[in-house]
JSON list of C-alpha atoms in Angstrom, two decimals:
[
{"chain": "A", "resi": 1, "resn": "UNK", "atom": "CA", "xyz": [-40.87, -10.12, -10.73]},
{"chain": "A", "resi": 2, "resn": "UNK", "atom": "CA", "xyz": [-39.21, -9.07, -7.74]},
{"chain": "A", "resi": 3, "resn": "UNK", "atom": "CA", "xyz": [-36.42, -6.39, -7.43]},
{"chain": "A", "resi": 4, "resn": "UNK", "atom": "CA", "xyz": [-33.35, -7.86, -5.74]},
{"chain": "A", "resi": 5, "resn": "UNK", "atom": "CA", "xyz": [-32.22, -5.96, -2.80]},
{"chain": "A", "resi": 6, "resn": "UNK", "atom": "CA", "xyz": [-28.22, -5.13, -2.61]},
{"chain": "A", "resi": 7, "resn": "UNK", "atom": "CA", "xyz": [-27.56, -3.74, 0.96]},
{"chain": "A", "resi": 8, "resn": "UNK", "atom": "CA", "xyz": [-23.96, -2.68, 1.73]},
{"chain": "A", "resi": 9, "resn": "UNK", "atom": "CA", "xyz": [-23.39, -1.79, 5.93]},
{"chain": "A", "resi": 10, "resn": "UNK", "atom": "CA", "xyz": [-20.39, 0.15, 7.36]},
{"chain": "A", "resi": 11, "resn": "UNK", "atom": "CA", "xyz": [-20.11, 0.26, 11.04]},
{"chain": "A", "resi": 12, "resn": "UNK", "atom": "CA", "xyz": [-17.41, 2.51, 12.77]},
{"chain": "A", "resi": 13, "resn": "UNK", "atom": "CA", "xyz": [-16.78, 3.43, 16.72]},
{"chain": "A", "resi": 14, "resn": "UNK", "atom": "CA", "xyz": [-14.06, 5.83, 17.95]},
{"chain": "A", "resi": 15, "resn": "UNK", "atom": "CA", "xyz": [-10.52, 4.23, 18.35]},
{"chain": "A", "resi": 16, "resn": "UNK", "atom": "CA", "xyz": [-10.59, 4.48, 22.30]},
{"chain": "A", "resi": 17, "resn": "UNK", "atom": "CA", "xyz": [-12.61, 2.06, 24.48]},
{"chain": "A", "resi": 18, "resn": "UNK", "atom": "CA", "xyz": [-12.59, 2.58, 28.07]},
{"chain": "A", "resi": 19, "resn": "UNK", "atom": "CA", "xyz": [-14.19, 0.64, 30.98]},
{"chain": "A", "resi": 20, "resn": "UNK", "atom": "CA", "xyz": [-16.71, 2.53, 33.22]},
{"chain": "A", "resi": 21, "resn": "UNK", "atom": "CA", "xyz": [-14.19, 2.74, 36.38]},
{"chain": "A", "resi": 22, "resn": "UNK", "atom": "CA", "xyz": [-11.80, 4.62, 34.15]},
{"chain": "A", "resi": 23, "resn": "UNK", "atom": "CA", "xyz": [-14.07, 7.13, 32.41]},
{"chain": "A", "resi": 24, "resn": "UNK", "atom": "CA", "xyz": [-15.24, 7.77, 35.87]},
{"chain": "A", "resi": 25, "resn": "UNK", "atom": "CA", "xyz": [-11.46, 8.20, 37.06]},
{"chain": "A", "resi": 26, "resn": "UNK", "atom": "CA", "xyz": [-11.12, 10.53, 34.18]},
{"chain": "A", "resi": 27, "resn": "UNK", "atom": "CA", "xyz": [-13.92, 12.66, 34.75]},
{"chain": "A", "resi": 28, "resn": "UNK", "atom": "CA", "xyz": [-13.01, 13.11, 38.22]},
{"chain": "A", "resi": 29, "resn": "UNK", "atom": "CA", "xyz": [-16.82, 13.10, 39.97]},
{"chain": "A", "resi": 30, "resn": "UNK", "atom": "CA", "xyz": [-15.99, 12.78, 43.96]},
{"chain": "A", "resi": 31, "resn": "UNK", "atom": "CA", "xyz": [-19.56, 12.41, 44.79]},
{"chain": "A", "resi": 32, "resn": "UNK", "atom": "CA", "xyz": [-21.14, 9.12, 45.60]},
{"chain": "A", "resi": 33, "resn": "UNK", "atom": "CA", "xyz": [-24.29, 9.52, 43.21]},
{"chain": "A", "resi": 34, "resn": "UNK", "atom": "CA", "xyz": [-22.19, 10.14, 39.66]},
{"chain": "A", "resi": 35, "resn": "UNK", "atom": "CA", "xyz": [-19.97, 7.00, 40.79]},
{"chain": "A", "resi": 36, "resn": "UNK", "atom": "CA", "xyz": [-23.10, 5.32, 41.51]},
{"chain": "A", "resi": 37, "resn": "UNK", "atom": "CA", "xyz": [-24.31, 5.95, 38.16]},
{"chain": "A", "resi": 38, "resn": "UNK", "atom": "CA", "xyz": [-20.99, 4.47, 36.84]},
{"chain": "A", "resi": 39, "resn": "UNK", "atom": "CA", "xyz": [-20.96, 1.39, 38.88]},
{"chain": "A", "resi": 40, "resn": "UNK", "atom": "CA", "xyz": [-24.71, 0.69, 38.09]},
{"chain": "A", "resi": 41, "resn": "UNK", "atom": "CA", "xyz": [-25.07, 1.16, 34.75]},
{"chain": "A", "resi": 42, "resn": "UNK", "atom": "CA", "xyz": [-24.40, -2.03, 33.40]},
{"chain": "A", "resi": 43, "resn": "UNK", "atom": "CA", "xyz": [-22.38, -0.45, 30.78]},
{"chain": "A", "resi": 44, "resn": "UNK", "atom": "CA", "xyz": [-19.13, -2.60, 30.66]},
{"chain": "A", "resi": 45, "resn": "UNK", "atom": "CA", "xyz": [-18.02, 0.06, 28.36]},
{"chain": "A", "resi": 46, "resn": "UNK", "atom": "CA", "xyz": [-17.80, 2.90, 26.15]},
{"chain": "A", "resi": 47, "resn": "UNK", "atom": "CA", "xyz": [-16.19, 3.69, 23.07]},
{"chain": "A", "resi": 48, "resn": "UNK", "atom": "CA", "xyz": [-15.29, 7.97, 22.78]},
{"chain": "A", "resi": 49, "resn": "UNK", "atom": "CA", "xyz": [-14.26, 10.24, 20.64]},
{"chain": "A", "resi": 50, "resn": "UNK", "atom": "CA", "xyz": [-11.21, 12.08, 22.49]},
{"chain": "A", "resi": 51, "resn": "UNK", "atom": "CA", "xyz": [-7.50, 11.25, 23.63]},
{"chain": "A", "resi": 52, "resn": "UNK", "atom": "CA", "xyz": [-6.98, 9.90, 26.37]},
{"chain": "A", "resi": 53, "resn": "UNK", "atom": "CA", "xyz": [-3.33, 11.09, 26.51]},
{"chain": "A", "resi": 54, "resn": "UNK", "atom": "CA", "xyz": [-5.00, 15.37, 25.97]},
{"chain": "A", "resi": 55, "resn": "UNK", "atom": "CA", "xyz": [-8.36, 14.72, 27.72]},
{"chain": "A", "resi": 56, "resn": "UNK", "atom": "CA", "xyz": [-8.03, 16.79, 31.15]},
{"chain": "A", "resi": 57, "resn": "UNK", "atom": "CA", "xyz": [-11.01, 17.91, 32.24]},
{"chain": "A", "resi": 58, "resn": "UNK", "atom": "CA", "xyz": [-10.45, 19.40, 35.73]},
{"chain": "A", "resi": 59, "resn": "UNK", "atom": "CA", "xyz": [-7.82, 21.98, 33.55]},
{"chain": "A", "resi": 60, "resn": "UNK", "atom": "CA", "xyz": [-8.97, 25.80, 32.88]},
{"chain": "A", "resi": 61, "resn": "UNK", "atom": "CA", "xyz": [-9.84, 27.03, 30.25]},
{"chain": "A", "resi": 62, "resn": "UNK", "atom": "CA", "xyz": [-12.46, 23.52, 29.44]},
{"chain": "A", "resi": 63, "resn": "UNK", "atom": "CA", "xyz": [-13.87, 22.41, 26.21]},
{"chain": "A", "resi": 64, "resn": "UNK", "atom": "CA", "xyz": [-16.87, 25.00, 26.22]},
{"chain": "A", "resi": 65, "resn": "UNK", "atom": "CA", "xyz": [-20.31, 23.66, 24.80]},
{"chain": "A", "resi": 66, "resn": "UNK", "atom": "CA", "xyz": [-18.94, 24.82, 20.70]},
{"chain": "A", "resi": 67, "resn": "UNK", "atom": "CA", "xyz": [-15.49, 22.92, 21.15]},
{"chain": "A", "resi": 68, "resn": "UNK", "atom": "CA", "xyz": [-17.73, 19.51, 22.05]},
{"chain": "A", "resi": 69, "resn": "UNK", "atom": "CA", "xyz": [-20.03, 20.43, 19.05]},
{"chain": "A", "resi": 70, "resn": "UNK", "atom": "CA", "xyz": [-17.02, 20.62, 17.26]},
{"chain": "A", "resi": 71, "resn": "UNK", "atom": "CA", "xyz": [-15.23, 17.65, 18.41]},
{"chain": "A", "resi": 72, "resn": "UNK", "atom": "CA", "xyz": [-18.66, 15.70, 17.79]},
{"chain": "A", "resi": 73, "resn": "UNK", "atom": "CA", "xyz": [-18.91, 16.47, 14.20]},
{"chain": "A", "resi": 74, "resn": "UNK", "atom": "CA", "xyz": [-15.23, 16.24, 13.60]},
{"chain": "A", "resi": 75, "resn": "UNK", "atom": "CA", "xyz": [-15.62, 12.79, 14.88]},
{"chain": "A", "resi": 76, "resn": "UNK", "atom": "CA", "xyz": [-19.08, 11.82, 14.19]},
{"chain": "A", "resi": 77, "resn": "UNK", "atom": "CA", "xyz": [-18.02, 13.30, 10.33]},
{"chain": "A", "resi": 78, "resn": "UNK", "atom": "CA", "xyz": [-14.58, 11.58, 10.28]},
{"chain": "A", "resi": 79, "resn": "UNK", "atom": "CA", "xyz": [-15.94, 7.96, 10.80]},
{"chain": "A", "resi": 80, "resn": "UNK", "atom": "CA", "xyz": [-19.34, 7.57, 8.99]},
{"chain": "A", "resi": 81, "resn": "UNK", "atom": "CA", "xyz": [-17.72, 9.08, 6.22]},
{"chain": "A", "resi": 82, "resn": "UNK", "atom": "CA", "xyz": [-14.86, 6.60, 6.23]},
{"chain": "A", "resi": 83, "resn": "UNK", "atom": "CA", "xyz": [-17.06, 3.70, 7.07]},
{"chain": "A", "resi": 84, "resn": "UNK", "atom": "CA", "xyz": [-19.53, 4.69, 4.03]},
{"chain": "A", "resi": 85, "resn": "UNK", "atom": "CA", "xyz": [-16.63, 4.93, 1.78]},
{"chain": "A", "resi": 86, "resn": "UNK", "atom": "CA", "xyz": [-15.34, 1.59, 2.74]},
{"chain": "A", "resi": 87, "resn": "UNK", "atom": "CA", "xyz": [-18.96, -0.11, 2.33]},
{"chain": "A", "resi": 88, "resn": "UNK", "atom": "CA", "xyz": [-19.20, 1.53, -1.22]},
{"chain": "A", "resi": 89, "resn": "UNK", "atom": "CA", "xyz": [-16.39, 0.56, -2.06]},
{"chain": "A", "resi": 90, "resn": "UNK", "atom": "CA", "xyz": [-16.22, -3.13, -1.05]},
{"chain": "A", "resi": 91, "resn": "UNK", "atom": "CA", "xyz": [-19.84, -3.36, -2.83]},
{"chain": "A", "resi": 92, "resn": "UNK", "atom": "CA", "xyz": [-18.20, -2.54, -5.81]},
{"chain": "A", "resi": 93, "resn": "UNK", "atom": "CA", "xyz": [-19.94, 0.60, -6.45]},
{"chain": "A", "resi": 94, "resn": "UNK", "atom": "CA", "xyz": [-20.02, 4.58, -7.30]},
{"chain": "A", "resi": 95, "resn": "UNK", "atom": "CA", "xyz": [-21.20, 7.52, -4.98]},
{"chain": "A", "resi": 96, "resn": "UNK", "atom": "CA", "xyz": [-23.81, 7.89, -7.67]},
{"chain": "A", "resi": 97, "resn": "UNK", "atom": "CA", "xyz": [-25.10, 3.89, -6.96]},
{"chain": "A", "resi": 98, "resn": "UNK", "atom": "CA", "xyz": [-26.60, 4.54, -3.24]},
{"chain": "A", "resi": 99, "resn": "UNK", "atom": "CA", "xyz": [-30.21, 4.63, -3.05]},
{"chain": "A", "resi": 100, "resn": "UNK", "atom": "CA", "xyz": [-30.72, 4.83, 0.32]},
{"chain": "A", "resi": 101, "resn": "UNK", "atom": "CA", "xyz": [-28.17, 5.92, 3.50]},
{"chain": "A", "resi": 102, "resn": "UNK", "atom": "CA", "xyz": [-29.19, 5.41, 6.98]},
{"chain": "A", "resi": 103, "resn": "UNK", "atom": "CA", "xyz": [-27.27, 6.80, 9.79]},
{"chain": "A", "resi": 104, "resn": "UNK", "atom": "CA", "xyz": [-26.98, 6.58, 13.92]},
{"chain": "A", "resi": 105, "resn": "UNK", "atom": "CA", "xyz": [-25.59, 8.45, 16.49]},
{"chain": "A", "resi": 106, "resn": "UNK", "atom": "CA", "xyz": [-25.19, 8.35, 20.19]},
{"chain": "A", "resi": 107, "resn": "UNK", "atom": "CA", "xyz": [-24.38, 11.11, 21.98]},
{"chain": "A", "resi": 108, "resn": "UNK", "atom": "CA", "xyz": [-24.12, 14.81, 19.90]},
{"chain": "A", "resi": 109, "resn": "UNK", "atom": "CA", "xyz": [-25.91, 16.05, 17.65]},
{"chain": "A", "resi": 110, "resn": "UNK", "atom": "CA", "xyz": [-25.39, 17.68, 13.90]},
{"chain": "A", "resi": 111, "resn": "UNK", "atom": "CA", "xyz": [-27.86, 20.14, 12.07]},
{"chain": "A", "resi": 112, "resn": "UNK", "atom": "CA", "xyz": [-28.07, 19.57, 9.76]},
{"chain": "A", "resi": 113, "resn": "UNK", "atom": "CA", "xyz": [-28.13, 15.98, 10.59]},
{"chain": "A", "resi": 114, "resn": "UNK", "atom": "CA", "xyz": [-25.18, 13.37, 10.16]},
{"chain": "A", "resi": 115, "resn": "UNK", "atom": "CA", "xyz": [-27.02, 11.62, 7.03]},
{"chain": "A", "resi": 116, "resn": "UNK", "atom": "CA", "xyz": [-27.32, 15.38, 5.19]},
{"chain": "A", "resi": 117, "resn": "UNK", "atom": "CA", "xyz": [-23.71, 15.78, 5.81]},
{"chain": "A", "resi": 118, "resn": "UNK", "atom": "CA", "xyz": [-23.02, 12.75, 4.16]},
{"chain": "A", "resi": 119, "resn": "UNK", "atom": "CA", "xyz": [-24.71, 13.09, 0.96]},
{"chain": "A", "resi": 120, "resn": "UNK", "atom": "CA", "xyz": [-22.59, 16.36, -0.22]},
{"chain": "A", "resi": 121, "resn": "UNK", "atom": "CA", "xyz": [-19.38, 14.94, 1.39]},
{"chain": "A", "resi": 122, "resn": "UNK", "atom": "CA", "xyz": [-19.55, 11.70, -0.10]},
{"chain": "A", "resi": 123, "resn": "UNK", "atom": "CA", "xyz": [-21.12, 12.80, -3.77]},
{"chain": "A", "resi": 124, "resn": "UNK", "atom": "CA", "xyz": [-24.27, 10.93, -2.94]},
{"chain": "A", "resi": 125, "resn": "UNK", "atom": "CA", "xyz": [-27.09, 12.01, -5.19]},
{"chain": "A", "resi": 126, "resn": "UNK", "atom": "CA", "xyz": [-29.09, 14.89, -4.42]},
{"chain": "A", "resi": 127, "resn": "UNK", "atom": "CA", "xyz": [-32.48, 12.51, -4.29]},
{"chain": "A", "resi": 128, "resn": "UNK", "atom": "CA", "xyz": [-31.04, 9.76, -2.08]},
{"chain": "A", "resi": 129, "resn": "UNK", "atom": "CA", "xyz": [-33.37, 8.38, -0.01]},
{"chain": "A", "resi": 130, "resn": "UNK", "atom": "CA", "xyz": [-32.13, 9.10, 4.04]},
{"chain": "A", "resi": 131, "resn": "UNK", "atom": "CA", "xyz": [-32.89, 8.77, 7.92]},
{"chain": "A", "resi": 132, "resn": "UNK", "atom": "CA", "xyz": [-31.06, 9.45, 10.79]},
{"chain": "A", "resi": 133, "resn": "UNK", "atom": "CA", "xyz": [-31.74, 7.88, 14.16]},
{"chain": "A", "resi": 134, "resn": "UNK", "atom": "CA", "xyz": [-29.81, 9.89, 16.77]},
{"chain": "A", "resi": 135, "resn": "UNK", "atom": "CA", "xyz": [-29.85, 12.36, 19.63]},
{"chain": "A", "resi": 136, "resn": "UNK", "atom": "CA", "xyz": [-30.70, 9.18, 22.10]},
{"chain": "A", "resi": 137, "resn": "UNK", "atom": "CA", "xyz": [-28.30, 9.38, 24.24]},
{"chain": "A", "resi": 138, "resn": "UNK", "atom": "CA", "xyz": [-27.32, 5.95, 25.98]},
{"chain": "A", "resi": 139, "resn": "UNK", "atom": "CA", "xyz": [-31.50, 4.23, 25.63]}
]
């Protein structure tokens, strides 16, 4: 007798897409080797966590290295947790139901990681089974 396998997935990206000529307008790199590595990348684009409307980067005082953090998990927090919630729900089941959570990030990084965050926000059970695959940049 085999045990039948439920799977419930949740995907979720930052509301703001931009295309690599913009992000590279944004950032504001006048050298010829960080617009190179714009125009070559490949990358037709990118979907990140800040607005576009606040985002200045060439004003003082800058997002220091704790306000990204910050942002990250605010954002990284924000939309697995709303994704989960939404794949729990539309599979009809409780916190208490998940067996097994699997989780992915990008760009930033959480300790602990995005999937441990998840279990206490979402009431997951303390033994759910977990991995995170992050921290790998744009491979």
């Amino acid at each position: 007798m085999s045990i039948p396998k439920i799977v419930a997935v949740a995907t979720a990206t930052p509301a703001h897409r931009f295309d690599q000529a913009t992000i590279l307008r944004m950032a504001g790199y006048p050298d010829a080797q960080r617009a190179g590595f714009f125009a070559n990348s490949q990358i037709e684009g990118r979907y990140l966590y800040f607005d576009p409307a606040t985002f200045k980067p060439d004003e003082t005082p800058q997002e220091s290295v704790d306000d990204l953090n910050d942002r990250f998990r605010r954002g990284a927090l924000g939309l697995s947790a709303g994704a989960a919630r939404g794949a729990v729900a539309k599979a009809g089941w409780k916190p208490e139901d998940v067996d097994f959570i699997a989780t992915t990030t990008c760009t930033g990084r959480l300790c602990p990681s995005l999937d441990a965050h998840l279990v206490s926000l979402l009431g997951f059970r303390p033994d759910v089974q977990r991995a995170h695959v992050g921290d790998t940049g744009c491979a």
